[in-house]
């Protein structure tokens, strides 16, 4: 009944917060302030909800990006390319998420420190730098595909010529 989350990460976060809720007053107040902002702006809530639907599952991507394979095989190369494609798509959605969060902030008279922290994190130049470096290797037309066959096609043509396909 409670689990209305859209992702595995959201479900784990909900479970974690239910089993071990925050007990620091500042954390509780920051979250309540953010919830109050969304309660007063239903349109902003649904806009943000639509933006969040565009994100791919991040857990598998992050775990694969931080692990360096001991042996480079076709399988590890495919996995790396797939995760770079997911990272590329994620980085492309972040500006839209930033705009949606800014519209929540700008549409409200109240302020939320948690919202300001999220906006600040999304406004860093580091994300643009990662995207720039990624686009030096991955073609701009490459995107995550829904079917396995389409994804295999994307993986085959994702890496620009002149770069190592094993990444």
PDB file of N, CA and C in Angstrom, residues 9-63:
ATOM      1  N   UNK A   9      15.564   1.955  -6.479  1.00  0.00           N
ATOM      2  CA  UNK A   9      16.257   2.842  -5.542  1.00  0.00           C
ATOM      3  C   UNK A   9      15.243   3.521  -4.627  1.00  0.00           C
ATOM      4  N   UNK A  10      14.141   3.984  -5.183  1.00  0.00           N
ATOM      5  CA  UNK A  10      13.101   4.620  -4.380  1.00  0.00           C
ATOM      6  C   UNK A  10      12.489   3.656  -3.378  1.00  0.00           C
ATOM      7  N   UNK A  11      12.281   2.415  -3.801  1.00  0.00           N
ATOM      8  CA  UNK A  11      11.721   1.409  -2.900  1.00  0.00           C
ATOM      9  C   UNK A  11      12.675   1.118  -1.745  1.00  0.00           C
ATOM     10  N   UNK A  12      13.987   1.015  -2.054  1.00  0.00           N
ATOM     11  CA  UNK A  12      14.967   0.788  -0.991  1.00  0.00           C
ATOM     12  C   UNK A  12      15.052   1.979  -0.048  1.00  0.00           C
ATOM     13  N   UNK A  13      14.978   3.181  -0.606  1.00  0.00           N
ATOM     14  CA  UNK A  13      15.019   4.394   0.225  1.00  0.00           C
ATOM     15  C   UNK A  13      13.800   4.447   1.147  1.00  0.00           C
ATOM     16  N   UNK A  14      12.629   4.133   0.606  1.00  0.00           N
ATOM     17  CA  UNK A  14      11.417   4.112   1.414  1.00  0.00           C
ATOM     18  C   UNK A  14      11.531   3.082   2.531  1.00  0.00           C
ATOM     19  N   UNK A  15      11.984   1.890   2.186  1.00  0.00           N
ATOM     20  CA  UNK A  15      12.142   0.825   3.181  1.00  0.00           C
ATOM     21  C   UNK A  15      13.116   1.254   4.267  1.00  0.00           C
ATOM     22  N   UNK A  16      14.231   1.836   3.867  1.00  0.00           N
ATOM     23  CA  UNK A  16      15.240   2.283   4.822  1.00  0.00           C
ATOM     24  C   UNK A  16      14.686   3.350   5.758  1.00  0.00           C
ATOM     25  N   UNK A  17      13.919   4.286   5.205  1.00  0.00           N
ATOM     26  CA  UNK A  17      13.358   5.351   6.037  1.00  0.00           C
ATOM     27  C   UNK A  17      12.248   4.853   6.958  1.00  0.00           C
ATOM     28  N   UNK A  18      11.541   3.819   6.540  1.00  0.00           N
ATOM     29  CA  UNK A  18      10.504   3.256   7.406  1.00  0.00           C
ATOM     30  C   UNK A  18      11.109   2.419   8.539  1.00  0.00           C
ATOM     31  N   UNK A  19      12.166   1.671   8.206  1.00  0.00           N
ATOM     32  CA  UNK A  19      12.784   0.814   9.217  1.00  0.00           C
ATOM     33  C   UNK A  19      13.708   1.592  10.161  1.00  0.00           C
ATOM     34  N   UNK A  20      14.301   2.652   9.620  1.00  0.00           N
ATOM     35  CA  UNK A  20      15.207   3.454  10.440  1.00  0.00           C
ATOM     36  C   UNK A  20      15.001   4.928  10.086  1.00  0.00           C
ATOM     37  N   UNK A  21      13.935   5.513  10.596  1.00  0.00           N
ATOM     38  CA  UNK A  21      13.629   6.903  10.237  1.00  0.00           C
ATOM     39  C   UNK A  21      14.681   7.866  10.798  1.00  0.00           C
ATOM     40  N   UNK A  22      14.828   9.018  10.137  1.00  0.00           N
ATOM     41  CA  UNK A  22      15.802   9.987  10.654  1.00  0.00           C
ATOM     42  C   UNK A  22      15.387  10.459  12.044  1.00  0.00           C
ATOM     43  N   UNK A  23      16.383  10.694  12.885  1.00  0.00           N
ATOM     44  CA  UNK A  23      16.082  11.165  14.234  1.00  0.00           C
ATOM     45  C   UNK A  23      16.748  12.510  14.537  1.00  0.00           C
ATOM     46  N   UNK A  24      17.298  13.139  13.507  1.00  0.00           N
ATOM     47  CA  UNK A  24      17.885  14.465  13.654  1.00  0.00           C
ATOM     48  C   UNK A  24      16.820  15.480  13.248  1.00  0.00           C
ATOM     49  N   UNK A  25      16.520  16.394  14.137  1.00  0.00           N
ATOM     50  CA  UNK A  25      15.441  17.350  13.912  1.00  0.00           C
ATOM     51  C   UNK A  25      15.646  18.168  12.642  1.00  0.00           C
ATOM     52  N   UNK A  26      16.876  18.588  12.367  1.00  0.00           N
ATOM     53  CA  UNK A  26      17.151  19.395  11.165  1.00  0.00           C
ATOM     54  C   UNK A  26      16.822  18.616   9.889  1.00  0.00           C
ATOM     55  N   UNK A  27      17.133  17.325   9.869  1.00  0.00           N
ATOM     56  CA  UNK A  27      16.834  16.482   8.704  1.00  0.00           C
ATOM     57  C   UNK A  27      15.330  16.345   8.520  1.00  0.00           C
ATOM     58  N   UNK A  28      14.628  16.105   9.597  1.00  0.00           N
ATOM     59  CA  UNK A  28      13.174  15.954   9.536  1.00  0.00           C
ATOM     60  C   UNK A  28      12.532  17.249   9.044  1.00  0.00           C
ATOM     61  N   UNK A  29      12.958  18.376   9.583  1.00  0.00           N
ATOM     62  CA  UNK A  29      12.393  19.669   9.174  1.00  0.00           C
ATOM     63  C   UNK A  29      12.708  19.985   7.714  1.00  0.00           C
ATOM     64  N   UNK A  30      13.914  19.667   7.258  1.00  0.00           N
ATOM     65  CA  UNK A  30      14.281  19.923   5.858  1.00  0.00           C
ATOM     66  C   UNK A  30      13.389  19.109   4.918  1.00  0.00           C
ATOM     67  N   UNK A  31      13.154  17.862   5.261  1.00  0.00           N
ATOM     68  CA  UNK A  31      12.291  17.016   4.428  1.00  0.00           C
ATOM     69  C   UNK A  31      10.841  17.497   4.456  1.00  0.00           C
ATOM     70  N   UNK A  32      10.371  17.882   5.629  1.00  0.00           N
ATOM     71  CA  UNK A  32       8.993  18.383   5.737  1.00  0.00           C
ATOM     72  C   UNK A  32       8.806  19.676   4.948  1.00  0.00           C
ATOM     73  N   UNK A  33       9.797  20.559   4.977  1.00  0.00           N
ATOM     74  CA  UNK A  33       9.727  21.799   4.200  1.00  0.00           C
ATOM     75  C   UNK A  33       9.639  21.503   2.712  1.00  0.00           C
ATOM     76  N   UNK A  34      10.407  20.525   2.252  1.00  0.00           N
ATOM     77  CA  UNK A  34      10.374  20.168   0.838  1.00  0.00           C
ATOM     78  C   UNK A  34       9.028  19.554   0.456  1.00  0.00           C
ATOM     79  N   UNK A  35       8.505  18.697   1.307  1.00  0.00           N
ATOM     80  CA  UNK A  35       7.185  18.100   1.045  1.00  0.00           C
ATOM     81  C   UNK A  35       6.124  19.193   1.003  1.00  0.00           C
ATOM     82  N   UNK A  36       6.218  20.156   1.891  1.00  0.00           N
ATOM     83  CA  UNK A  36       5.255  21.259   1.920  1.00  0.00           C
ATOM     84  C   UNK A  36       5.299  22.074   0.630  1.00  0.00           C
ATOM     85  N   UNK A  37       6.498  22.278   0.090  1.00  0.00           N
ATOM     86  CA  UNK A  37       6.607  22.988  -1.195  1.00  0.00           C
ATOM     87  C   UNK A  37       5.843  22.252  -2.293  1.00  0.00           C
ATOM     88  N   UNK A  38       5.997  20.938  -2.318  1.00  0.00           N
ATOM     89  CA  UNK A  38       5.313  20.156  -3.351  1.00  0.00           C
ATOM     90  C   UNK A  38       3.810  20.080  -3.115  1.00  0.00           C
ATOM     91  N   UNK A  39       3.380  20.118  -1.873  1.00  0.00           N
ATOM     92  CA  UNK A  39       1.946  20.118  -1.589  1.00  0.00           C
ATOM     93  C   UNK A  39       1.284  21.406  -2.065  1.00  0.00           C
ATOM     94  N   UNK A  40       2.014  22.504  -2.036  1.00  0.00           N
ATOM     95  CA  UNK A  40       1.466  23.780  -2.473  1.00  0.00           C
ATOM     96  C   UNK A  40       1.559  23.975  -3.979  1.00  0.00           C
ATOM     97  N   UNK A  41       2.360  23.176  -4.647  1.00  0.00           N
ATOM     98  CA  UNK A  41       2.522  23.313  -6.093  1.00  0.00           C
ATOM     99  C   UNK A  41       2.367  21.949  -6.756  1.00  0.00           C
ATOM    100  N   UNK A  42       1.134  21.574  -6.976  1.00  0.00           N
ATOM    101  CA  UNK A  42       0.839  20.272  -7.559  1.00  0.00           C
ATOM    102  C   UNK A  42       1.417  20.148  -8.967  1.00  0.00           C
ATOM    103  N   UNK A  43       1.359  21.233  -9.739  1.00  0.00           N
ATOM    104  CA  UNK A  43       1.890  21.227 -11.095  1.00  0.00           C
ATOM    105  C   UNK A  43       3.388  20.952 -11.092  1.00  0.00           C
ATOM    106  N   UNK A  44       4.113  21.600 -10.184  1.00  0.00           N
ATOM    107  CA  UNK A  44       5.558  21.386 -10.088  1.00  0.00           C
ATOM    108  C   UNK A  44       5.858  19.946  -9.701  1.00  0.00           C
ATOM    109  N   UNK A  45       5.060  19.384  -8.819  1.00  0.00           N
ATOM    110  CA  UNK A  45       5.244  17.994  -8.405  1.00  0.00           C
ATOM    111  C   UNK A  45       5.133  17.059  -9.598  1.00  0.00           C
ATOM    112  N   UNK A  46       4.088  17.207 -10.395  1.00  0.00           N
ATOM    113  CA  UNK A  46       3.888  16.311 -11.525  1.00  0.00           C
ATOM    114  C   UNK A  46       4.910  16.554 -12.626  1.00  0.00           C
ATOM    115  N   UNK A  47       5.355  17.795 -12.793  1.00  0.00           N
ATOM    116  CA  UNK A  47       6.419  18.089 -13.755  1.00  0.00           C
ATOM    117  C   UNK A  47       7.698  17.372 -13.341  1.00  0.00           C
ATOM    118  N   UNK A  48       8.041  17.489 -12.074  1.00  0.00           N
ATOM    119  CA  UNK A  48       9.236  16.825 -11.558  1.00  0.00           C
ATOM    120  C   UNK A  48       9.103  15.309 -11.653  1.00  0.00           C
ATOM    121  N   UNK A  49       7.927  14.798 -11.381  1.00  0.00           N
ATOM    122  CA  UNK A  49       7.681  13.362 -11.466  1.00  0.00           C
ATOM    123  C   UNK A  49       7.924  12.860 -12.891  1.00  0.00           C
ATOM    124  N   UNK A  50       7.493  13.623 -13.883  1.00  0.00           N
ATOM    125  CA  UNK A  50       7.707  13.243 -15.290  1.00  0.00           C
ATOM    126  C   UNK A  50       9.187  13.266 -15.650  1.00  0.00           C
ATOM    127  N   UNK A  51       9.915  14.233 -15.133  1.00  0.00           N
ATOM    128  CA  UNK A  51      11.358  14.296 -15.390  1.00  0.00           C
ATOM    129  C   UNK A  51      12.056  13.095 -14.767  1.00  0.00           C
ATOM    130  N   UNK A  52      11.685  12.747 -13.555  1.00  0.00           N
ATOM    131  CA  UNK A  52      12.332  11.627 -12.862  1.00  0.00           C
ATOM    132  C   UNK A  52      12.076  10.294 -13.564  1.00  0.00           C
ATOM    133  N   UNK A  53      10.961  10.179 -14.282  1.00  0.00           N
ATOM    134  CA  UNK A  53      10.658   8.949 -15.026  1.00  0.00           C
ATOM    135  C   UNK A  53      11.666   8.713 -16.148  1.00  0.00           C
ATOM    136  N   UNK A  54      12.329   9.772 -16.604  1.00  0.00           N
ATOM    137  CA  UNK A  54      13.266   9.663 -17.723  1.00  0.00           C
ATOM    138  C   UNK A  54      14.600   9.045 -17.321  1.00  0.00           C
ATOM    139  N   UNK A  55      14.860   8.953 -16.027  1.00  0.00           N
ATOM    140  CA  UNK A  55      16.122   8.393 -15.565  1.00  0.00           C
ATOM    141  C   UNK A  55      16.122   6.883 -15.693  1.00  0.00           C
ATOM    142  N   UNK A  56      17.264   6.344 -16.093  1.00  0.00           N
ATOM    143  CA  UNK A  56      17.468   4.907 -16.143  1.00  0.00           C
ATOM    144  C   UNK A  56      17.857   4.437 -14.739  1.00  0.00           C
ATOM    145  N   UNK A  57      17.760   3.139 -14.456  1.00  0.00           N
ATOM    146  CA  UNK A  57      18.214   2.644 -13.145  1.00  0.00           C
ATOM    147  C   UNK A  57      19.695   2.968 -12.942  1.00  0.00           C
ATOM    148  N   UNK A  58      20.000   3.664 -11.875  1.00  0.00           N
ATOM    149  CA  UNK A  58      21.356   4.154 -11.660  1.00  0.00           C
ATOM    150  C   UNK A  58      22.237   3.183 -10.875  1.00  0.00           C
ATOM    151  N   UNK A  59      21.665   2.357 -10.031  1.00  0.00           N
ATOM    152  CA  UNK A  59      22.470   1.447  -9.205  1.00  0.00           C
ATOM    153  C   UNK A  59      23.378   0.541 -10.027  1.00  0.00           C
ATOM    154  N   UNK A  60      22.858  -0.190 -11.019  1.00  0.00           N
ATOM    155  CA  UNK A  60      23.744  -1.072 -11.789  1.00  0.00           C
ATOM    156  C   UNK A  60      24.825  -0.290 -12.531  1.00  0.00           C
ATOM    157  N   UNK A  61      24.457   0.879 -13.053  1.00  0.00           N
ATOM    158  CA  UNK A  61      25.420   1.687 -13.795  1.00  0.00           C
ATOM    159  C   UNK A  61      26.556   2.135 -12.891  1.00  0.00           C
ATOM    160  N   UNK A  62      26.223   2.667 -11.721  1.00  0.00           N
ATOM    161  CA  UNK A  62      27.248   3.174 -10.810  1.00  0.00           C
ATOM    162  C   UNK A  62      28.161   2.048 -10.352  1.00  0.00           C
ATOM    163  N   UNK A  63      27.577   0.903 -10.012  1.00  0.00           N
ATOM    164  CA  UNK A  63      28.421  -0.205  -9.543  1.00  0.00           C
ATOM    165  C   UNK A  63      29.361  -0.689 -10.640  1.00  0.00           C
TER     166      UNK A  63
END
